[in-house]
Coordinates of C-alpha atoms in Angstrom, one line a residue:
X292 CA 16.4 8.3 -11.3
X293 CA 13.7 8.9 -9.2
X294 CA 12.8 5.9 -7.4
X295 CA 8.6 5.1 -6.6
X296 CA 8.2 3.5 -3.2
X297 CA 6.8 0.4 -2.9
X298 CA 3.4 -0.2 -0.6
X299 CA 3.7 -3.9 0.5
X300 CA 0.8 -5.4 2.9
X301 CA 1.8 -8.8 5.0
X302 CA -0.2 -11.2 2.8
X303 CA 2.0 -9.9 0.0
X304 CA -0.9 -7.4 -1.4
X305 CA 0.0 -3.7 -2.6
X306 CA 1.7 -2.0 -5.2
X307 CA 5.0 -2.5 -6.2
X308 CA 7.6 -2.6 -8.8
X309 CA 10.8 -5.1 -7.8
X310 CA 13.9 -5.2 -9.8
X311 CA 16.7 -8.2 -8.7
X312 CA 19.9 -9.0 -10.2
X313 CA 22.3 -11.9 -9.4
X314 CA 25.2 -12.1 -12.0
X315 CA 23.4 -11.7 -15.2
X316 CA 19.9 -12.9 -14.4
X317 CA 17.6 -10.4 -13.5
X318 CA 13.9 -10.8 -12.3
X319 CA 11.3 -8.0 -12.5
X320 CA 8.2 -8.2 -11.4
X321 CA 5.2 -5.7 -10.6
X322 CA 1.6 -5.6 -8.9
X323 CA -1.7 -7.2 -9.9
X324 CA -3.3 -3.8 -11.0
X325 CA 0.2 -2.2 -12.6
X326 CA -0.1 0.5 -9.8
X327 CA 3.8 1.1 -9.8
X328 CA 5.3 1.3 -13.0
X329 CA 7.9 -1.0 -14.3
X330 CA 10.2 -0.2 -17.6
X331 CA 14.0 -1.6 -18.4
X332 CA 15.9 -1.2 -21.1
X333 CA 17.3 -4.3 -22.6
X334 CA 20.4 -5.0 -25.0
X335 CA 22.7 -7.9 -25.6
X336 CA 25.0 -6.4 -22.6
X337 CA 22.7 -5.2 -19.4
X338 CA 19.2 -4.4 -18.3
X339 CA 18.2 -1.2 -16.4
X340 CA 14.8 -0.7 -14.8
X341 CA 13.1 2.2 -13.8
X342 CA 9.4 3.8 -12.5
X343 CA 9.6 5.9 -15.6
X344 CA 10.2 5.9 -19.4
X345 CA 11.5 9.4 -19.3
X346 CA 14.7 8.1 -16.8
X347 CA 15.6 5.4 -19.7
X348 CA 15.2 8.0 -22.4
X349 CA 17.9 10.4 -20.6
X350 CA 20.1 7.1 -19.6
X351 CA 20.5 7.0 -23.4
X352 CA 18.2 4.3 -24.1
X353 CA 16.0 4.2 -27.7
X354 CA 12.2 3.3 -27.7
X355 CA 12.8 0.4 -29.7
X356 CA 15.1 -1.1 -26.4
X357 CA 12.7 0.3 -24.1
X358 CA 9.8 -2.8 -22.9
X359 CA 7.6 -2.9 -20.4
X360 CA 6.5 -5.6 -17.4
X361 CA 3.0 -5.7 -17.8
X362 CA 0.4 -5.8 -14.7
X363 CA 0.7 -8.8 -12.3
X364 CA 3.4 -10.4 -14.2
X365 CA 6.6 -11.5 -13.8
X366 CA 10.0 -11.8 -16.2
X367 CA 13.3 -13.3 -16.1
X368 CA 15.9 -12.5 -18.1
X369 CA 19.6 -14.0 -18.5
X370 CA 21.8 -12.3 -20.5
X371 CA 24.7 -15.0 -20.5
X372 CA 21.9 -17.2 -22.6
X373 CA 20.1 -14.5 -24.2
X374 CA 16.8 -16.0 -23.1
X375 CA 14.1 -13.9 -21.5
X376 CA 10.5 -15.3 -20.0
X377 CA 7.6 -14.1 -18.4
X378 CA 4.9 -15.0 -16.5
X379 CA 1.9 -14.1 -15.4
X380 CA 1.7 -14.3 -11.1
X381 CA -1.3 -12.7 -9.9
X382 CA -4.3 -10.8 -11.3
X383 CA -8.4 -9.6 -10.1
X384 CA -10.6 -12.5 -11.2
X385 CA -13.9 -11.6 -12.0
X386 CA -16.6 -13.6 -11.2
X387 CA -20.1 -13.9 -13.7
X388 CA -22.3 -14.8 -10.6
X389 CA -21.8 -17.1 -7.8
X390 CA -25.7 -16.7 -6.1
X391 CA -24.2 -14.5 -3.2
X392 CA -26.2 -11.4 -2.0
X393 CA -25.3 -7.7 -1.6
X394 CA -25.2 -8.1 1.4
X395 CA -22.2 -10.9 1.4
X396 CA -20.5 -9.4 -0.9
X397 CA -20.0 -6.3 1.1
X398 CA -19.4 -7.8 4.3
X399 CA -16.0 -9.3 2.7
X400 CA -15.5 -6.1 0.9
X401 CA -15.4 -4.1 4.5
X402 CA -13.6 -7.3 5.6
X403 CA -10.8 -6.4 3.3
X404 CA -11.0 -2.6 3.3
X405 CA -10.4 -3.1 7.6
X406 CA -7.4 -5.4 6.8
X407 CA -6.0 -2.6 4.6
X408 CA -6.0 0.2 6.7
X409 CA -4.9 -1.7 9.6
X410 CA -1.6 -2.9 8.0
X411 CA -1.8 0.7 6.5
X412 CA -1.4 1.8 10.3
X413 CA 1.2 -0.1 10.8
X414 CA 3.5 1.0 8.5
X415 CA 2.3 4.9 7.7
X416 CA 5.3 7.8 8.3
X417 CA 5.2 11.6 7.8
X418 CA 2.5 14.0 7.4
X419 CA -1.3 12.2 6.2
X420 CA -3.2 13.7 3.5
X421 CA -6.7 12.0 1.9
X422 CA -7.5 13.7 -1.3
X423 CA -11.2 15.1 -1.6
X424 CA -13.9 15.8 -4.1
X425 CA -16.5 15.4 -1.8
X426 CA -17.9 12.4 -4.0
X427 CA -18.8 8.8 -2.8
X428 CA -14.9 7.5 -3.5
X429 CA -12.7 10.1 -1.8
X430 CA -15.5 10.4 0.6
X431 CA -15.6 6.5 1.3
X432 CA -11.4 6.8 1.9
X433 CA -11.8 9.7 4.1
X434 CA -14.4 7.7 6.2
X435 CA -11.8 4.9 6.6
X436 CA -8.7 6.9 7.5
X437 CA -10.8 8.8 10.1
X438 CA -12.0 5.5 11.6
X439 CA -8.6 3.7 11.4
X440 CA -5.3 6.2 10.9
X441 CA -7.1 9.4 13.0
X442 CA -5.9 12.7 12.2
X443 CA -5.0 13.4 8.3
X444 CA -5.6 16.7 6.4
X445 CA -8.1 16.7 3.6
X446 CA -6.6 18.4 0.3
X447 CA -9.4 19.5 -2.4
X448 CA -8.8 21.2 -5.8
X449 CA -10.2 23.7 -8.1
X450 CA -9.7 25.8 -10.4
X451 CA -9.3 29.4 -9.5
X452 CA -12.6 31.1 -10.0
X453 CA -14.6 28.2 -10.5
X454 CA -15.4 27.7 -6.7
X455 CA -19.1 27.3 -7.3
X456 CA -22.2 26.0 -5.5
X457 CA -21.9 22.4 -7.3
X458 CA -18.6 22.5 -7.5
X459 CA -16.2 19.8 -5.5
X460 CA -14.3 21.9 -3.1
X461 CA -17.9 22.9 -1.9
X462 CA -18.9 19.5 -1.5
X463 CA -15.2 18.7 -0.5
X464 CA -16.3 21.4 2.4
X465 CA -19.3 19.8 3.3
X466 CA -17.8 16.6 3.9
X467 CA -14.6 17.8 5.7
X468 CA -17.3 19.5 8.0
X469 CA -19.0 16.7 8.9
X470 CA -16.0 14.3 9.4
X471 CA -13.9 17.1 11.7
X472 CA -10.9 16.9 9.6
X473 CA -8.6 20.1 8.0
X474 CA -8.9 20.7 4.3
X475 CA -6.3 22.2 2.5
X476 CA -7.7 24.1 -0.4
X477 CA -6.2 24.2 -3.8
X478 CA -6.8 27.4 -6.0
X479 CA -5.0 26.6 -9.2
X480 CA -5.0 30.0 -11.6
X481 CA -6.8 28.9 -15.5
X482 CA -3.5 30.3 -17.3
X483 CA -1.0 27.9 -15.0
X484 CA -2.3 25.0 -16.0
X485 CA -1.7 24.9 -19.7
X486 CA 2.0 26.2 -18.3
X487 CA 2.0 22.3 -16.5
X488 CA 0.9 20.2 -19.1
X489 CA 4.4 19.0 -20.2
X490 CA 5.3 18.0 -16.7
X491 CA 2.2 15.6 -16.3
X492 CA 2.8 13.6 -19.9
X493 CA 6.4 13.5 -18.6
X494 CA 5.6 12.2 -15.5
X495 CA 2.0 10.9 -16.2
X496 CA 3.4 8.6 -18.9
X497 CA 0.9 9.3 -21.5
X498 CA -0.9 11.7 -24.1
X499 CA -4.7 10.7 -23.4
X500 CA -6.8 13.5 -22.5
X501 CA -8.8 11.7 -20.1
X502 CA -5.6 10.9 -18.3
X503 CA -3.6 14.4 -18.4
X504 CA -6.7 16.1 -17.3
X505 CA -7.1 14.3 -14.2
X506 CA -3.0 14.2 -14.0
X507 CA -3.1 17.8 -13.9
X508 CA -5.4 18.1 -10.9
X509 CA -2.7 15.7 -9.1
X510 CA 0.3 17.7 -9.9
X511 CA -1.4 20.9 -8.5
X512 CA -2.5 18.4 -5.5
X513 CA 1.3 17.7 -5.2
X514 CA 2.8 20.5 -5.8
X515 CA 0.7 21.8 -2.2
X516 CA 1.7 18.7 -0.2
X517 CA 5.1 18.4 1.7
X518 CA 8.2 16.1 0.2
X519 CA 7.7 13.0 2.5
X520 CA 4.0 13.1 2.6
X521 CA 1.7 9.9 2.2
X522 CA -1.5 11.1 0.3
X523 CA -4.3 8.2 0.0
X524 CA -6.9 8.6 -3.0
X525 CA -10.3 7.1 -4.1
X526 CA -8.6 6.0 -7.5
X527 CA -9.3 2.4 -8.8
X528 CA -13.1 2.7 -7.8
X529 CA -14.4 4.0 -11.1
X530 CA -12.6 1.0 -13.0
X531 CA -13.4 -1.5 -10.3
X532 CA -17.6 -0.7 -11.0
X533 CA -17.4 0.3 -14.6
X534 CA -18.6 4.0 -13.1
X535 CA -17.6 5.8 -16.4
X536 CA -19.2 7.9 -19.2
X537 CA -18.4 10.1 -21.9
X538 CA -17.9 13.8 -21.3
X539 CA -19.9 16.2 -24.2
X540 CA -18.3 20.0 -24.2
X541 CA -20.1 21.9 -27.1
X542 CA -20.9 19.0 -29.1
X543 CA -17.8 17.5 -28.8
X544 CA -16.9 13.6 -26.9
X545 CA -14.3 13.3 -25.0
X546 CA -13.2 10.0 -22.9
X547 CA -15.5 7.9 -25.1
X548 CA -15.7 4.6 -24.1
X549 CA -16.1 1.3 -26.0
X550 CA -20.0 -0.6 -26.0
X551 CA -19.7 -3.6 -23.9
X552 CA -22.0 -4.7 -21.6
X553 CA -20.9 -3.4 -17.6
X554 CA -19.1 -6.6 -16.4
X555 CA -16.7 -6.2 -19.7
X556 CA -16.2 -3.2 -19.4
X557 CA -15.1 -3.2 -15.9
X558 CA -12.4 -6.0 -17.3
X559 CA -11.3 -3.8 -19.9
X560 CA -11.0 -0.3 -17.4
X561 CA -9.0 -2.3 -14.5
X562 CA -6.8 -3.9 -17.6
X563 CA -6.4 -0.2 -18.9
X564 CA -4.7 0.5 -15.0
X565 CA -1.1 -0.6 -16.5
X566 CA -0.7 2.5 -18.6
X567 CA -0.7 5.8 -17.5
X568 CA 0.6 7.0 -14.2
X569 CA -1.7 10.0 -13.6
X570 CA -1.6 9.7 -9.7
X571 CA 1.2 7.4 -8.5
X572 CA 3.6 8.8 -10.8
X573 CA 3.0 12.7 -10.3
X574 CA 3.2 12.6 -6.9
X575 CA 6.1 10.3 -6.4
X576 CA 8.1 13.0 -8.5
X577 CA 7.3 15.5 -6.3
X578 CA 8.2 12.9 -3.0
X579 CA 4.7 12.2 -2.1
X580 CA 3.6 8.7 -1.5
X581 CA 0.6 7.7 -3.1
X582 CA -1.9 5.1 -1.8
X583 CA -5.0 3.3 -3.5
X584 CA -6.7 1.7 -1.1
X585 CA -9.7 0.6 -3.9
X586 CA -6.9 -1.4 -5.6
X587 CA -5.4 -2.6 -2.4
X588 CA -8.8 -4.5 -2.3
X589 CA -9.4 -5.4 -6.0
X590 CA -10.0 -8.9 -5.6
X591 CA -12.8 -8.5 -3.0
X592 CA -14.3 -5.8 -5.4
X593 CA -13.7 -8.2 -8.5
X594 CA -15.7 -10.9 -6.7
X595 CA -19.1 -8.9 -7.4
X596 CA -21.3 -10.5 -9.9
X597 CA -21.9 -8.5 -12.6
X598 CA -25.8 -8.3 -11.8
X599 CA -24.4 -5.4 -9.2
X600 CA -22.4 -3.6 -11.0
X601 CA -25.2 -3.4 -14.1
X602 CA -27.7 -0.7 -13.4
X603 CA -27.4 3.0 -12.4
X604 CA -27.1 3.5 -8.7
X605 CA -25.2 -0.1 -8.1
X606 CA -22.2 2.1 -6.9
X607 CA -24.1 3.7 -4.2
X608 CA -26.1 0.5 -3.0
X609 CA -23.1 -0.9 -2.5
X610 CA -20.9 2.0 -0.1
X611 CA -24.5 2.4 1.2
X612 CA -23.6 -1.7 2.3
X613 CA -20.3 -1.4 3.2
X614 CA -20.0 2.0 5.1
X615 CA -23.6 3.2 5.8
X616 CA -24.1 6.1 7.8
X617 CA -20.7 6.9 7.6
X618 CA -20.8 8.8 4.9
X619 CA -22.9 11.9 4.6
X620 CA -26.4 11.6 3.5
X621 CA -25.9 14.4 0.9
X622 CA -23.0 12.6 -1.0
X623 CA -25.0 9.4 -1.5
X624 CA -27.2 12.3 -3.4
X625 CA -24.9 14.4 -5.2
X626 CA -24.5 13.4 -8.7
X627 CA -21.1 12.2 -10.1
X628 CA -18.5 14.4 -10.8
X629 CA -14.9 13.8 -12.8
X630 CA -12.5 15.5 -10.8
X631 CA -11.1 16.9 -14.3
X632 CA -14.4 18.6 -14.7
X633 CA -15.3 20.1 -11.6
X634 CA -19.0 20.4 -11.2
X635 CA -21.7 19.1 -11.4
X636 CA -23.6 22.2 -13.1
X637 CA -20.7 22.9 -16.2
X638 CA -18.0 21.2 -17.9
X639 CA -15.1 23.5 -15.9
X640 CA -12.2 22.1 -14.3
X641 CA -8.8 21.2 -16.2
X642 CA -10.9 20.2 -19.1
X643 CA -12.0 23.6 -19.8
X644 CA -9.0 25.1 -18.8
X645 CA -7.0 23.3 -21.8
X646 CA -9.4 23.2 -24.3
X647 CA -10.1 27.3 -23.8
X648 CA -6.1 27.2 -24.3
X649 CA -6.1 25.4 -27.5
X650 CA -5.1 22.3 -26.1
X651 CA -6.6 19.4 -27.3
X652 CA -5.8 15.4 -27.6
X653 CA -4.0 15.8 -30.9
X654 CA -1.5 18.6 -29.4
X655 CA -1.0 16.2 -26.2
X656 CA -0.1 13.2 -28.5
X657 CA 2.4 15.6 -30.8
X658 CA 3.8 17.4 -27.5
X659 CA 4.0 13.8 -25.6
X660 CA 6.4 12.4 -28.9
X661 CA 8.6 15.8 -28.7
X662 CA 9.6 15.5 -25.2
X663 CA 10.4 11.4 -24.9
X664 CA 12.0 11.8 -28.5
X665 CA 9.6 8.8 -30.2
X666 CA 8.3 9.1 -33.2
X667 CA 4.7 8.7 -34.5
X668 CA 5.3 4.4 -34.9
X669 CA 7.2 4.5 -31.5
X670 CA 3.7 6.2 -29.7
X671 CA 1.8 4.0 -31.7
X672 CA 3.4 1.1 -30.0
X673 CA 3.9 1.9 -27.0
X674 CA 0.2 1.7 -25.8
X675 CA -1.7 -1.1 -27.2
X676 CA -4.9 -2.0 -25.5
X677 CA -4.2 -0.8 -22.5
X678 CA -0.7 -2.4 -21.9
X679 CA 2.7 -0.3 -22.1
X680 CA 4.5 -3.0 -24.5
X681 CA 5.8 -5.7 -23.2
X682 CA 8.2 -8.8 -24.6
X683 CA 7.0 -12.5 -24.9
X684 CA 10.5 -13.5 -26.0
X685 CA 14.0 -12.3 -26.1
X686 CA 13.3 -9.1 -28.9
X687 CA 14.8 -9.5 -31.5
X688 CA 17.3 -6.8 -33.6

């Protein structure tokens, strides 16, 4: 089995995924944001864990046995009296308002960010890589490396053929420019992508489009990096300030997104963190260690009344509070980009690549099923608003 590593800060912040045993009690537990990925198989006999669904499934394990811990939780199971429990440990709480300015607010939140990447100093070994789209979050990350890790190599993807004016390895360029750092460029051919897709729902741990597009971007990422490289990533932001919208190609919507007002739907994006594993889990199968230093810091981020999350340009106000100058006047400008789609002139990038191929959501769901060996009730089940299943009590037969 191939096992994630864990990214533990002193105050006991991080992502992780802990499995103990002592005689036939076992204890699982995971991070406040389900970063890491935590599944066991459970019968009347054992309990076996792992980072991915895919491990259980060859270990001999059926869907039906397979559970989940969910995000910030804890269980405990003893087999000897068949009696399971769970709890729920830690968690982001959002705040409605407290009366606190900007300003406050993103004093603590550079507060926090500092603390990270200090301990993240501390405890860094092998090669350093920041991924880049030349946006405000992977921007924001590359800042704070440069200012507390040093040297790191910035790695940027696109999609062979589509390196364009408005694209993000041009902006990826810009920014590695005006930082002094290396950027590695990724120049991924249209036809290999489609060739990838059944290694990303294997080891992306789901069917959504929204969530293989982007996992394909990360594989072709990992697939350029050294075994035994730490890679740190802008992920997290997006859910962390409700920075989401549908994407329209020719009249179709794809990542639609429910209507709630901004400080729900911020709720209901970080919840949604517990399934799918379209960074940590793609590059810890190819031996790279992912970081999220966004999610490190959820709590300081979660602490913003909705009032500044509610209104177009809150994201930028923000950075523009916490980090300044720092970052490049032209990326507080440049208009947001999905790293799935590429540009900010036409819907490109792995999006366009899989739907030119024939590849849409239902083919990822059917193709998802054949390779894990579930059935259409088993998928169903597996995902349920935003959670990977999980057991309240000992399942029954």
């Amino acid at each position: 089995m191939t096992a994630v590593p864990n990214t533990l800060l002193a105050d006991g912040r991080g992502h992780f995924a802990t499995h103990e045993a002592q005689g036939g009690v076992h204890t699982m537990r995971r991070d406040p944001l389900g970063v890491n990925k935590l599944f066991f198989g459970l019968d009347e006999d054992r309990v076996e864990s792992a980072n991915y669904l895919d491990d259980l499934r060859r270990g001999g394990w059926t869907p039906s046995q397979i559970w989940s811990v969910p995000s910030g939780h804890r269980i405990r199971i003893d087999l000897g009296s068949r009696s399971l429990s769970i709890e729920k440990e830690s968690g982001p709480e959002f705040v409605e308002d407290d009366g606190g300015s900007l300003e406050g607010h993103a004093r603590r939140i550079r507060a926090r960010l500092d603390e990270a990447f200090e301990a993240l100093s501390a405890e860094l070994s092998g090669e350093l890589f920041v991924t880049l789209s030349g946006g405000l979050d992977s921007t924001g990350i590359a800042v704070l490396a440069k200012q507390h890790l040093g040297d790191f190599t910035a790695v940027s993807f696109t999609v062979e053929g589509e390196d364009r004016e408005g694209g993000d390895l041009a902006a990826a360029r810009r920014v590695a420019d005006a930082l002094g750092v290396r950027l590695l460029e990724v120049h991924m051919p249209r036809e290999a992508l489609a060739a990838r897709v059944d290694d990303v729902l294997r080891w992306g741990q789901d069917w959504r489009d929204f969530n293989v597009h982007c996992g394909l971007v990360n594989l072709a990422l990992a697939e350029a990096l050294p075994a035994g490289a730490t890679v740190l990533t802008g992920d997290g932001m997006n859910e962390l300030m409700a920075d989401y919208s549908p994407v329209e190609v020719e009249g179709r919507v794809l990542y639609a997104l429910p209507r709630l007002s901004p400080g729900k739907l911020r709720r209901f994006l970080v919840q949604g963190l517990d399934s799918g594993d379209r960074e940590v889990g793609i590059f810890a199968r190819r031996g790279v260690r992912t970081v999220q230093p966004y999610l490190l810091c959820a709590d300081a981020y979660a602490s913003l009344p909705e009032r500044f999350v509610a209104h177009e340009g809150s994201k930028q106000a923000l950075v523009r509070h916490v980090l300044g100058q720092a970052v490049p006047a032209f990326v507080y400008d440049r208009p947001k980009v999905r790293a799935q789609v590429g540009s900010s002139e036409a819907v490109g990038g792995t999006v366009r690549a899989l739907l030119d191929a024939g590849v849409d959501q239902a083919q990822l769901a059917n193709r998802f099923r054949a390779l894990l060996g579930f059935t259409e009730k088993d998928q169903r089940r597996l995902i349920r608003a935003g959670y990977y299943r999980f057991p309240t009590t000992w399942p029954q037969t």
